[in-house]
mmCIF file of C-alpha atoms (C1' of nucleotides) in Angstrom:
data_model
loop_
_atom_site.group_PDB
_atom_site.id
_atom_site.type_symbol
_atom_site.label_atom_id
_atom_site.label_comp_id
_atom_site.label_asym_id
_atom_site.label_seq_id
_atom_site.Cartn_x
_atom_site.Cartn_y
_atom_site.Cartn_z
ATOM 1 C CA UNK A 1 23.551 -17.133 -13.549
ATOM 2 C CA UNK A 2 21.689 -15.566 -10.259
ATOM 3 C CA UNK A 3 23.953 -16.148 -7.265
ATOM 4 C CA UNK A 4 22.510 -18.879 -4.586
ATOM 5 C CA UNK A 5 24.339 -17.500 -2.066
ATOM 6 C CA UNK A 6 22.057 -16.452 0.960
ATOM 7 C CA UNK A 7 23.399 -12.969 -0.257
ATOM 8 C CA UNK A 8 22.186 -13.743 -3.277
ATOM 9 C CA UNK A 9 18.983 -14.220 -2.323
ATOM 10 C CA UNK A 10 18.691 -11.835 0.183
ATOM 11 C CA UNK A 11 19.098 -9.231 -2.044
ATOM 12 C CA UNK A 12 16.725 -10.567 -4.278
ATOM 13 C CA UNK A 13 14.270 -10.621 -1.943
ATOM 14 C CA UNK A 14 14.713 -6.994 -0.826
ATOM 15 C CA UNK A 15 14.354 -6.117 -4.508
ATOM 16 C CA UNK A 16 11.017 -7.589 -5.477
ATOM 17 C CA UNK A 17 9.343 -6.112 -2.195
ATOM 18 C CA UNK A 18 11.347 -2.880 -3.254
ATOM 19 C CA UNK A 19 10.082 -2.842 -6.923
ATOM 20 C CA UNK A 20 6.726 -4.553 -6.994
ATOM 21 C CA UNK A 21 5.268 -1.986 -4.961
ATOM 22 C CA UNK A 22 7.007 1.525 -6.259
ATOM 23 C CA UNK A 23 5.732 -0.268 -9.932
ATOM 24 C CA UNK A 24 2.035 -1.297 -8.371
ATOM 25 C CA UNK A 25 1.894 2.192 -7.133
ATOM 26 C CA UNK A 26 3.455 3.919 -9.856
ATOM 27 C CA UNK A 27 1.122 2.431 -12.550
ATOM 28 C CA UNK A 28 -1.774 2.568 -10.277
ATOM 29 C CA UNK A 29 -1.574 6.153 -9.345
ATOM 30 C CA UNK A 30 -1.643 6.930 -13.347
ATOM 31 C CA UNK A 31 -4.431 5.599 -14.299
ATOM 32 C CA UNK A 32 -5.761 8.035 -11.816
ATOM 33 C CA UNK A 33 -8.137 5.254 -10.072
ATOM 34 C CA UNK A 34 -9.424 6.848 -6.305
ATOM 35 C CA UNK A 35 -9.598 3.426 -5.000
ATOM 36 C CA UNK A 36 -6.482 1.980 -2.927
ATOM 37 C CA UNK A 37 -4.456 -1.147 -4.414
ATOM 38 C CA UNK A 38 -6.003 -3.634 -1.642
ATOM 39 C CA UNK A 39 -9.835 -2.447 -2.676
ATOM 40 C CA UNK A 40 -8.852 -3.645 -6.153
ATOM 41 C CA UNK A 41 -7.390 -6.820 -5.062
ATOM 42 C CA UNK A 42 -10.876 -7.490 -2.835
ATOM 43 C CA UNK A 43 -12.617 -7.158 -6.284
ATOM 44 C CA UNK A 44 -10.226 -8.715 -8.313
ATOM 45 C CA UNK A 45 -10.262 -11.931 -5.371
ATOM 46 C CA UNK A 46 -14.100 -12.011 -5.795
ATOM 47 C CA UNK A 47 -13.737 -12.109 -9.281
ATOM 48 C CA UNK A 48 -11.066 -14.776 -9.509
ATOM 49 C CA UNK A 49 -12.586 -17.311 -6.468
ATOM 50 C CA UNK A 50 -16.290 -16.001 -6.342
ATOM 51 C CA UNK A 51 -17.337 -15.297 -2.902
ATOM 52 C CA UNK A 52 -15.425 -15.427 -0.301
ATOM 53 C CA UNK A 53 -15.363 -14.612 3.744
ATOM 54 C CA UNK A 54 -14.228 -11.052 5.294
ATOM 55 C CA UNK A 55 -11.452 -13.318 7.515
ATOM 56 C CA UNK A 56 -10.719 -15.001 4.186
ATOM 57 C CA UNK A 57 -10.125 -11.975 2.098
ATOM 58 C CA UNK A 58 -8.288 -10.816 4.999
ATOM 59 C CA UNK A 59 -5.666 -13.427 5.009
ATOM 60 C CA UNK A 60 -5.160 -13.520 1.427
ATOM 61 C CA UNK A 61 -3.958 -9.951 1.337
ATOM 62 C CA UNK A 62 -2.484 -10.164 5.116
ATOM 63 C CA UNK A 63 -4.311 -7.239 6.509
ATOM 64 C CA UNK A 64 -5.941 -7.456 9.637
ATOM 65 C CA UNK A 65 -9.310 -8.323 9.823
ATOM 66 C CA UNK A 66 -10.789 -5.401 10.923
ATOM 67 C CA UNK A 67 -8.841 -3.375 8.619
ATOM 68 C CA UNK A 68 -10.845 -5.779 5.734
ATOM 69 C CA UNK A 69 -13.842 -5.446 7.288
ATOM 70 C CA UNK A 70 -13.317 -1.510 7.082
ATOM 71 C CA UNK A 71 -12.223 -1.925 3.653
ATOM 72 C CA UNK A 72 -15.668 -4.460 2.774
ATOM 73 C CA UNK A 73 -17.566 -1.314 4.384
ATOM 74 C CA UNK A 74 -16.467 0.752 1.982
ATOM 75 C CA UNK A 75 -16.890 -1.015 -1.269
ATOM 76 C CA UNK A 76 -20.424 -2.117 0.168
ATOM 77 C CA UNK A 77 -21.096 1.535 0.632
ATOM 78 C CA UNK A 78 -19.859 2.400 -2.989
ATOM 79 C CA UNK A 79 -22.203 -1.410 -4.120
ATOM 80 C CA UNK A 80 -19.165 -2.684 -5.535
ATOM 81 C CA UNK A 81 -19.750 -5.685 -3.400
ATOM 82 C CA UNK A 82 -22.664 -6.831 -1.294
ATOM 83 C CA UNK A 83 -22.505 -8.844 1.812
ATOM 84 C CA UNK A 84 -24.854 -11.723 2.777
ATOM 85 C CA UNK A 85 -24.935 -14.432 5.257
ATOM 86 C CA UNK A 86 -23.320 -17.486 5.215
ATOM 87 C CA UNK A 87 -25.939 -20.037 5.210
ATOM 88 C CA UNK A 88 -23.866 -22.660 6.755
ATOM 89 C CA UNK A 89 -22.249 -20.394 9.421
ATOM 90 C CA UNK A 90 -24.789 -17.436 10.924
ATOM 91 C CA UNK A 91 -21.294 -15.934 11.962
ATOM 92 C CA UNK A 92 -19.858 -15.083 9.038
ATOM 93 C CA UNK A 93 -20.264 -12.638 6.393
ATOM 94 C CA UNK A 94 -19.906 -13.518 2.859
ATOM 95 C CA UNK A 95 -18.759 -11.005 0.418
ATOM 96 C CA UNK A 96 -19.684 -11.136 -3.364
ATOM 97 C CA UNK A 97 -19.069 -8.735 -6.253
ATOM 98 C CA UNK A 98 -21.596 -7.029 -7.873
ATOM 99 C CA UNK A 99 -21.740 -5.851 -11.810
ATOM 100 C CA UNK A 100 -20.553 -2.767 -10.819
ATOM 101 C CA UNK A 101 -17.904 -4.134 -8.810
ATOM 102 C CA UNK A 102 -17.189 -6.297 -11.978
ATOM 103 C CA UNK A 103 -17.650 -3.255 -14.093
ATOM 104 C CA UNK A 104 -15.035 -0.730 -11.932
ATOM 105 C CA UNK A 105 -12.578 -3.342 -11.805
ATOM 106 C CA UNK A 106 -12.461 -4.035 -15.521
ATOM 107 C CA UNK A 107 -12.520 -0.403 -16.129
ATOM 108 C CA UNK A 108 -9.319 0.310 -13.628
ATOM 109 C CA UNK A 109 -7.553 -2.996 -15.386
ATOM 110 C CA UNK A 110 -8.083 -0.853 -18.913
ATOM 111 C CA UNK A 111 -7.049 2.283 -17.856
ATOM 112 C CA UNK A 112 -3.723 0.653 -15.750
ATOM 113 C CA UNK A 113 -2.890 -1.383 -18.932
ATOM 114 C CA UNK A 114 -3.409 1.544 -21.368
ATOM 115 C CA UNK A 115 -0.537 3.201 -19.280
ATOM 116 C CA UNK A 116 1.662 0.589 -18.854
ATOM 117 C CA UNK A 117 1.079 -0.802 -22.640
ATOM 118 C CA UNK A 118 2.988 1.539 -24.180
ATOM 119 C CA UNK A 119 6.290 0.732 -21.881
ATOM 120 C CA UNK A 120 5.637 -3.172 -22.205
ATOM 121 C CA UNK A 121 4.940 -3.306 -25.506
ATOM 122 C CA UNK A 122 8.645 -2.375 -26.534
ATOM 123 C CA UNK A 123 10.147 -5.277 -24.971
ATOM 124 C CA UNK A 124 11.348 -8.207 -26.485
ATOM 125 C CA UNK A 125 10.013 -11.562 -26.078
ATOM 126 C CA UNK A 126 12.121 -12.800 -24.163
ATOM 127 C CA UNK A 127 11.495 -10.341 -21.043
ATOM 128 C CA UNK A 128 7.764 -10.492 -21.759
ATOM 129 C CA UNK A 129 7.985 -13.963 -21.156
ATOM 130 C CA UNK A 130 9.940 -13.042 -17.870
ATOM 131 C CA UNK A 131 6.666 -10.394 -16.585
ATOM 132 C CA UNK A 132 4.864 -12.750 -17.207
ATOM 133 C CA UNK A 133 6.126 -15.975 -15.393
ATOM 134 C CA UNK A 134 7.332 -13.281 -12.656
ATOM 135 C CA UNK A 135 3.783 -12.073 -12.135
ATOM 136 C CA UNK A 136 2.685 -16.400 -11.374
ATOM 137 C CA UNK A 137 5.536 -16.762 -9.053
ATOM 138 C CA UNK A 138 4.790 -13.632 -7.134
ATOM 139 C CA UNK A 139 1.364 -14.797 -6.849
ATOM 140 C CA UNK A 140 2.441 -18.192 -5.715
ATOM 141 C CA UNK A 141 5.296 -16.654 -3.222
ATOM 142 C CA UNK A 142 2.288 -14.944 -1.753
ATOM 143 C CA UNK A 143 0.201 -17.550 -1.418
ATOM 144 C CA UNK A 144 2.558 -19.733 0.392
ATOM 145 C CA UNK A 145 3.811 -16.275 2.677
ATOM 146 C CA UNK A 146 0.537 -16.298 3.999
ATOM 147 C CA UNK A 147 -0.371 -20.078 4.562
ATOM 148 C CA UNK A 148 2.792 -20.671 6.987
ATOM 149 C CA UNK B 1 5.212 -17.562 -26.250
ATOM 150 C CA UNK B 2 3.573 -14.965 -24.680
ATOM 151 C CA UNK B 3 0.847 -13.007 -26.544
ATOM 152 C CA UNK B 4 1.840 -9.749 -28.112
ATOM 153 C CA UNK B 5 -2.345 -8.773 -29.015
ATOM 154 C CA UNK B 6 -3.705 -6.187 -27.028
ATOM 155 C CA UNK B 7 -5.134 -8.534 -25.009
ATOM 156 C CA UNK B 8 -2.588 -10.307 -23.524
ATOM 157 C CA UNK B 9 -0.603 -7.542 -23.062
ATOM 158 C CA UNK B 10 -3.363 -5.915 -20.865
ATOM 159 C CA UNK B 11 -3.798 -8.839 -18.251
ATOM 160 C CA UNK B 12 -0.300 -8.776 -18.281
ATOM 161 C CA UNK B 13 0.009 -5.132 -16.916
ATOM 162 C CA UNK B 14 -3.409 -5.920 -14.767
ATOM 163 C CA UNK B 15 -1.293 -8.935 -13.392
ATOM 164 C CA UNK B 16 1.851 -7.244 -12.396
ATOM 165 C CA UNK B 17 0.118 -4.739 -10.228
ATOM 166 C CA UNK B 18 -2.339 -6.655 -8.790
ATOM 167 C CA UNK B 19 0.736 -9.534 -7.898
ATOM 168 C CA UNK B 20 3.580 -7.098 -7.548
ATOM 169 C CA UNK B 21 1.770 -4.928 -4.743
ATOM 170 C CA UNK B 22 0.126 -8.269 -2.767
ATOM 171 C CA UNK B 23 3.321 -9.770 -2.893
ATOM 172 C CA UNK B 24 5.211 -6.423 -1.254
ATOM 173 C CA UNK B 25 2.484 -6.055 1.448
ATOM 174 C CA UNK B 26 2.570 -9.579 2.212
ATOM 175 C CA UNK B 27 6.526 -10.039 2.732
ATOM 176 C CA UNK B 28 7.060 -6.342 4.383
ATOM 177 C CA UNK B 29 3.963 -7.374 6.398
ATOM 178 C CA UNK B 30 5.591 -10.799 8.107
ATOM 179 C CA UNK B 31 8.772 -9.196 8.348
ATOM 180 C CA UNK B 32 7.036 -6.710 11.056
ATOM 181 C CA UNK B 33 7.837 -3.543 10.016
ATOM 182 C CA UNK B 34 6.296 -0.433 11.222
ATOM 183 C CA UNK B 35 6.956 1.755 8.631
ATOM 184 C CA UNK B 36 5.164 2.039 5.303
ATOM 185 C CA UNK B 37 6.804 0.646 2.171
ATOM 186 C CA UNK B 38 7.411 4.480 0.914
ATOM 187 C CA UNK B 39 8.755 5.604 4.108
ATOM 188 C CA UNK B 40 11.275 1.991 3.350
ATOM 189 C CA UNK B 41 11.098 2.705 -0.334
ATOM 190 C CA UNK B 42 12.751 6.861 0.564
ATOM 191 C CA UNK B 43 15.468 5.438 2.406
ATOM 192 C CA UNK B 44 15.989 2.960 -0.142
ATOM 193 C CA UNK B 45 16.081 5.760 -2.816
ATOM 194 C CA UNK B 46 18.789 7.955 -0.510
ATOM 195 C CA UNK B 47 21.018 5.044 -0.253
ATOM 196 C CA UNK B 48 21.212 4.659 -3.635
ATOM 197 C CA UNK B 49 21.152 7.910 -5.199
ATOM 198 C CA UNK B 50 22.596 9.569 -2.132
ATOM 199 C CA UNK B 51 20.816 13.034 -1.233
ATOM 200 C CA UNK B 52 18.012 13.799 -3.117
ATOM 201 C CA UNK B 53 14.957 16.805 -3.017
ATOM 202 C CA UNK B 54 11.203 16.052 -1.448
ATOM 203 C CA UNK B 55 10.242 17.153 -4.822
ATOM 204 C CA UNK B 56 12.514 14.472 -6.255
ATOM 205 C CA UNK B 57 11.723 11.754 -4.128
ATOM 206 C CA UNK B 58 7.661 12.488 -4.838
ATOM 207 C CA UNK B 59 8.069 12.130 -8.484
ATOM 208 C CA UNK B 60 10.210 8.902 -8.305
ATOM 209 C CA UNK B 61 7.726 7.356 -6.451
ATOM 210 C CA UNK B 62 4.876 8.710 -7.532
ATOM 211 C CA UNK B 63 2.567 9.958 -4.413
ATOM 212 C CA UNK B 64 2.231 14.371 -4.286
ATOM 213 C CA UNK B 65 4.113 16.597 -2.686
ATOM 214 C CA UNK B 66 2.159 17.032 0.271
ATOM 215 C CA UNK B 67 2.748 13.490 0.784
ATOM 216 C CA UNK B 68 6.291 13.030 0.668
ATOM 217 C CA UNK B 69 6.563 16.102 2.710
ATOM 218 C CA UNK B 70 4.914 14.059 5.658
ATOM 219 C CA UNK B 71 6.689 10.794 5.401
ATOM 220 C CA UNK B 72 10.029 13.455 5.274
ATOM 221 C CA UNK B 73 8.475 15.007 8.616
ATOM 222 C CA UNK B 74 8.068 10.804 10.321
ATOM 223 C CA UNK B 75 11.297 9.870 8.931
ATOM 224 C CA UNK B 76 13.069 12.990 10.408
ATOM 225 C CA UNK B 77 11.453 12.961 13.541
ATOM 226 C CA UNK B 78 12.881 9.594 13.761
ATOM 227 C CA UNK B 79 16.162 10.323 13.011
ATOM 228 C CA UNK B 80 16.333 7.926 9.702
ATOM 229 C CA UNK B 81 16.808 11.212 7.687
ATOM 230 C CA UNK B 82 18.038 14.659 7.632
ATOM 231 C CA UNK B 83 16.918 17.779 6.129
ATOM 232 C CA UNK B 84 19.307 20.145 4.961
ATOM 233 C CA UNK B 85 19.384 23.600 3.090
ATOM 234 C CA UNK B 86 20.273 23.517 -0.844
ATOM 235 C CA UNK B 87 23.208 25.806 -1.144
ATOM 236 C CA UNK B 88 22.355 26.328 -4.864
ATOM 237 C CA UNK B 89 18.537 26.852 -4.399
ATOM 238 C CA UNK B 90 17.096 28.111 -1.221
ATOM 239 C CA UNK B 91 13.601 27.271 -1.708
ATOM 240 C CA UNK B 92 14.456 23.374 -1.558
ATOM 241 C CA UNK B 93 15.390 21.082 1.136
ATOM 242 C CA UNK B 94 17.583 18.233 0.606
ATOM 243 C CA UNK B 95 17.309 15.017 1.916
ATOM 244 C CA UNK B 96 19.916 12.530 3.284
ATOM 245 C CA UNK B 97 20.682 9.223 4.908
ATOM 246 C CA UNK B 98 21.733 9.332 8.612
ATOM 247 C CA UNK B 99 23.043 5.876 9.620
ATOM 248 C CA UNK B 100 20.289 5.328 11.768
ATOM 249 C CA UNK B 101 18.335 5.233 8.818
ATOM 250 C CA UNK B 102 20.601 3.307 6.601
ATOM 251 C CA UNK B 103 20.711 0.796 9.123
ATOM 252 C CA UNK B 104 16.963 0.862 9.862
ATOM 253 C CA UNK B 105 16.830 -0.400 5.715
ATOM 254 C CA UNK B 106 19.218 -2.758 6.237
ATOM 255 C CA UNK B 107 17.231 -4.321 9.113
ATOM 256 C CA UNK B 108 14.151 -4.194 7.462
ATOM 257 C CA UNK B 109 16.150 -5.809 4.518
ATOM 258 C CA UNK B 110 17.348 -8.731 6.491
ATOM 259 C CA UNK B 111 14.112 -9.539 8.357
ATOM 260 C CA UNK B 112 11.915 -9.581 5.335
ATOM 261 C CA UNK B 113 14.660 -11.927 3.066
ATOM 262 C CA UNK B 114 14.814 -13.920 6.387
ATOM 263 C CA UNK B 115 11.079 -14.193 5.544
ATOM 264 C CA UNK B 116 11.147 -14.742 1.589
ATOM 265 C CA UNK B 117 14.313 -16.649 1.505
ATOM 266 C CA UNK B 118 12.839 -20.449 2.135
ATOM 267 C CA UNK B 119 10.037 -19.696 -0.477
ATOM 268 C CA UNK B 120 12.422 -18.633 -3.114
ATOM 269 C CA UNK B 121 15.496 -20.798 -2.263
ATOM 270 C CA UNK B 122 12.637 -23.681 -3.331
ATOM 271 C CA UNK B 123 12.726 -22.383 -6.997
ATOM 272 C CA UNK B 124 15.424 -23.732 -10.015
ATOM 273 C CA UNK B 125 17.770 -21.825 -11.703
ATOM 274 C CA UNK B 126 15.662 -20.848 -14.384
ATOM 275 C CA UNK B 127 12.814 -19.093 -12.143
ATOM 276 C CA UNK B 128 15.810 -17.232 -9.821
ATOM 277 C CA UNK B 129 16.682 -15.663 -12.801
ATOM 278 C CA UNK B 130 13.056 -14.819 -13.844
ATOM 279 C CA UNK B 131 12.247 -12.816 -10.601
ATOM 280 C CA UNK B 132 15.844 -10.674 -10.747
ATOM 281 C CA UNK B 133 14.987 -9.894 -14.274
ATOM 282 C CA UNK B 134 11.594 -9.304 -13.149
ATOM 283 C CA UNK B 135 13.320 -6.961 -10.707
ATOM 284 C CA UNK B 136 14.792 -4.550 -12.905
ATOM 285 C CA UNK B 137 12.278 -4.702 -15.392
ATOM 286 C CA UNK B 138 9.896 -3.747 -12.949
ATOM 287 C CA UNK B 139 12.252 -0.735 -12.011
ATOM 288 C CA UNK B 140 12.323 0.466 -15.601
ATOM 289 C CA UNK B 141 8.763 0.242 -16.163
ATOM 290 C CA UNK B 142 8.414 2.306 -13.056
ATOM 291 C CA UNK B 143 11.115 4.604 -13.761
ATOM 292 C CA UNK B 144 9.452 4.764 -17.407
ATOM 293 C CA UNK B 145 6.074 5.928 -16.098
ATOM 294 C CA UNK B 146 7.312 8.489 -13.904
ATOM 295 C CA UNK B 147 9.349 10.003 -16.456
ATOM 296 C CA UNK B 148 6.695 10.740 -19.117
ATOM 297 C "C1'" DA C 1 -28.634 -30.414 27.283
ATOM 298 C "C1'" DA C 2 -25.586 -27.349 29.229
ATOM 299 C "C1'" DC C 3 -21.434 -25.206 29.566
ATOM 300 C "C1'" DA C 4 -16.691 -23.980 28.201
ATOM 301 C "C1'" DA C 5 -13.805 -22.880 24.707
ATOM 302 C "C1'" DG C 6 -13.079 -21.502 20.212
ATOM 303 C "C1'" DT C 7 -14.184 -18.855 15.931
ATOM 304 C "C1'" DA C 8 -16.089 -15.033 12.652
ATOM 305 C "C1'" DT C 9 -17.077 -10.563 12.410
ATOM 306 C "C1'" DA C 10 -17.824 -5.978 14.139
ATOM 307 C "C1'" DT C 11 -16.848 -1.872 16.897
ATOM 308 C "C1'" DA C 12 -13.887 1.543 19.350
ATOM 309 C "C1'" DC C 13 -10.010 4.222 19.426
ATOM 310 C "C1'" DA C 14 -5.769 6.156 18.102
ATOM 311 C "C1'" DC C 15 -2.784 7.174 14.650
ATOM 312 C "C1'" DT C 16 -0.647 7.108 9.950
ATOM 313 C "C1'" DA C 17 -1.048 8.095 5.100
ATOM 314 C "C1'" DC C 18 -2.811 10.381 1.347
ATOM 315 C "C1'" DT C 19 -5.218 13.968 -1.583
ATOM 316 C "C1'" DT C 20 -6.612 18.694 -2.992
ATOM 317 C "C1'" DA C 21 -6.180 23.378 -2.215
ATOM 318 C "C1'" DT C 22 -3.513 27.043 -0.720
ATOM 319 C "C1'" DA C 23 0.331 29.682 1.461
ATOM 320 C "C1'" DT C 24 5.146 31.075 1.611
ATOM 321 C "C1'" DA C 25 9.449 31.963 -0.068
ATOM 322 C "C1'" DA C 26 12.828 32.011 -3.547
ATOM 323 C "C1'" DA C 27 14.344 31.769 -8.392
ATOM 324 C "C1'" DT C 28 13.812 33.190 -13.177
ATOM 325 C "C1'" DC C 29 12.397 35.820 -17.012
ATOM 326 C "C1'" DG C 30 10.861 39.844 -19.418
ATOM 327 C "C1'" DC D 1 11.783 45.606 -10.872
ATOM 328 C "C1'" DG D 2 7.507 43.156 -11.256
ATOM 329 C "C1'" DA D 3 5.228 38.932 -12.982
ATOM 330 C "C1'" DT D 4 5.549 34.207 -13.276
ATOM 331 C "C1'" DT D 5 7.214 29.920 -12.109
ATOM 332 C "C1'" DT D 6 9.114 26.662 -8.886
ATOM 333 C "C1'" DA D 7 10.066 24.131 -4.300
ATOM 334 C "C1'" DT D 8 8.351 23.201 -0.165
ATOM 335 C "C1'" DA D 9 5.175 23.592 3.625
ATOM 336 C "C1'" DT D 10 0.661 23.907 5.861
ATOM 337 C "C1'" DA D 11 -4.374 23.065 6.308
ATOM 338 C "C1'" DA D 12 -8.368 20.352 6.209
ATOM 339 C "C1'" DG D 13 -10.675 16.306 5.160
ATOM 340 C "C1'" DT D 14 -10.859 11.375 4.295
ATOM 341 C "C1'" DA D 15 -9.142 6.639 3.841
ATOM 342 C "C1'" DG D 16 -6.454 3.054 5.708
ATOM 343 C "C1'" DT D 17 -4.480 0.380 9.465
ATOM 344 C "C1'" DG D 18 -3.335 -1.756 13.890
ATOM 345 C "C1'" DT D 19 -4.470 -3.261 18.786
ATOM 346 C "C1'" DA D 20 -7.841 -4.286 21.953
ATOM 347 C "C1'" DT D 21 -12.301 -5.728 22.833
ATOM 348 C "C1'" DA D 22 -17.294 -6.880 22.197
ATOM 349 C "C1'" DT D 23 -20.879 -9.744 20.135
ATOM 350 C "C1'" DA D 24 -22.822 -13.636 18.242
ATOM 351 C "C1'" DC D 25 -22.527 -18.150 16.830
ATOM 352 C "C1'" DT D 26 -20.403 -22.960 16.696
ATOM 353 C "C1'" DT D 27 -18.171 -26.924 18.502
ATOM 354 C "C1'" DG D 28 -16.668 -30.175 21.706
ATOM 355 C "C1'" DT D 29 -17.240 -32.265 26.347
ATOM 356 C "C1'" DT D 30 -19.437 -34.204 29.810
#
DNA sequence: AACAAGTATATACACTACTTATATAAATCG
DNA sequence: CGATTTATATAAGTAGTGTATATACTTGTT
């Protein structure tokens, strides 16, 4: 039984920031990618939602904009993305993945798993069941961090 | 039930990073931090394992040398740690806690729960217990990874 | 229609963070 | 003792990030 206390939940709290990124870093850095963890999560957004906006890509990974736009530059220069114009909005940029954008990020995912397989695959049901619910209410903790 | 193929097993390791590191940059993000989740994640480490080596500290959370080195330097130069000689090996430096920097953590702590705490205090019993599960899971996978 | 205010992105600048390669100094092993 | 290994530091280059600001377009008001 997980304490409600605000102590509780403080701790908690501290924890997931704590672990989430010494794991996403940990398992990242061994399957030996160059690329930082928010480059894959551009590619793995456009993937996910199709295109989307610098500013929107932006918020969903709460960098600033120009730090996205920095970070667009560089995938554009590598043609893992391409930008075009927004057709309903001559202001905005609208990023989309490209195959090889498609193709690097499904080759990082394969390389990441094939590291972390062996460690997951020796736990029990139960606490796969746990990663795996843990990984949609991260995602949805996320989502709601940056909407407020 | 969760798959066990190959598969599902993958996504699942794909998932966790790709969640586990938006979630930590989005909650240390809104809790305004200027330091980088290693430089939070070294005095995190010190507090709990008390003093440890650069070398140490590198391997546990997986960035080089060089690099730990550096955050050591910004950290020190701060005052959130202190070098000190080994007395039992004179090429390595230990690392500890000042209470500057043990208080820094616990700041940082309190800000970014202040932050998570209304998103998670919305979730049941059952999903509490997922993410502190998640927690240490995510810890041993980690701690796994580095090891081999 | 024109103008003011707002919005989307880009640029400029300064600084942090990270990697590879290498240097320095000390420990260990033969 | 000399060779090798180990722990940390330094150097050089690049990526990543934030704040402040510029540019271009859109929207709302009169």
């Amino acid at each position: 039984m997980i304490s409600r206390s605000p102590e509780g939940i403080d701790q908690l709290a501290a924890r997931l920031i704590s672990q989430g990124s010494r794991f996403a870093r940990t398992a990242s850095r061994r399957a030996g990618t160059q690329r930082s963890l928010i480059a894959l999560r551009v590619l793995a957004n456009l993937r996910q939602e199709g295109d989307l906006r610098v500013g929107e890509l932006a918020l969903r990974e709460a960098i600033t904009q120009p730090a996205m736009t920095a970070t667009v530059n560089r995938l554009e220069a590598d043609g893992l993305v391409a930008r075009s114009a927004d057709p309903s909005d001559a202001r905005a940029s609208v990023v989309s993945l490209t195959e090889a954008g498609a193709r690097e990020l499904h080759e990082f995912r394969m390389r990441a798993a094939a590291e972390v397989r062996p460690a997951i695959a020796g736990l029990g049901e139960d606490d796969l069941a746990v990663l795996a619910r843990a990984a949609d209410l991260l995602e949805e903790l996320a989502d709601r961090l940056n909407r407020e």
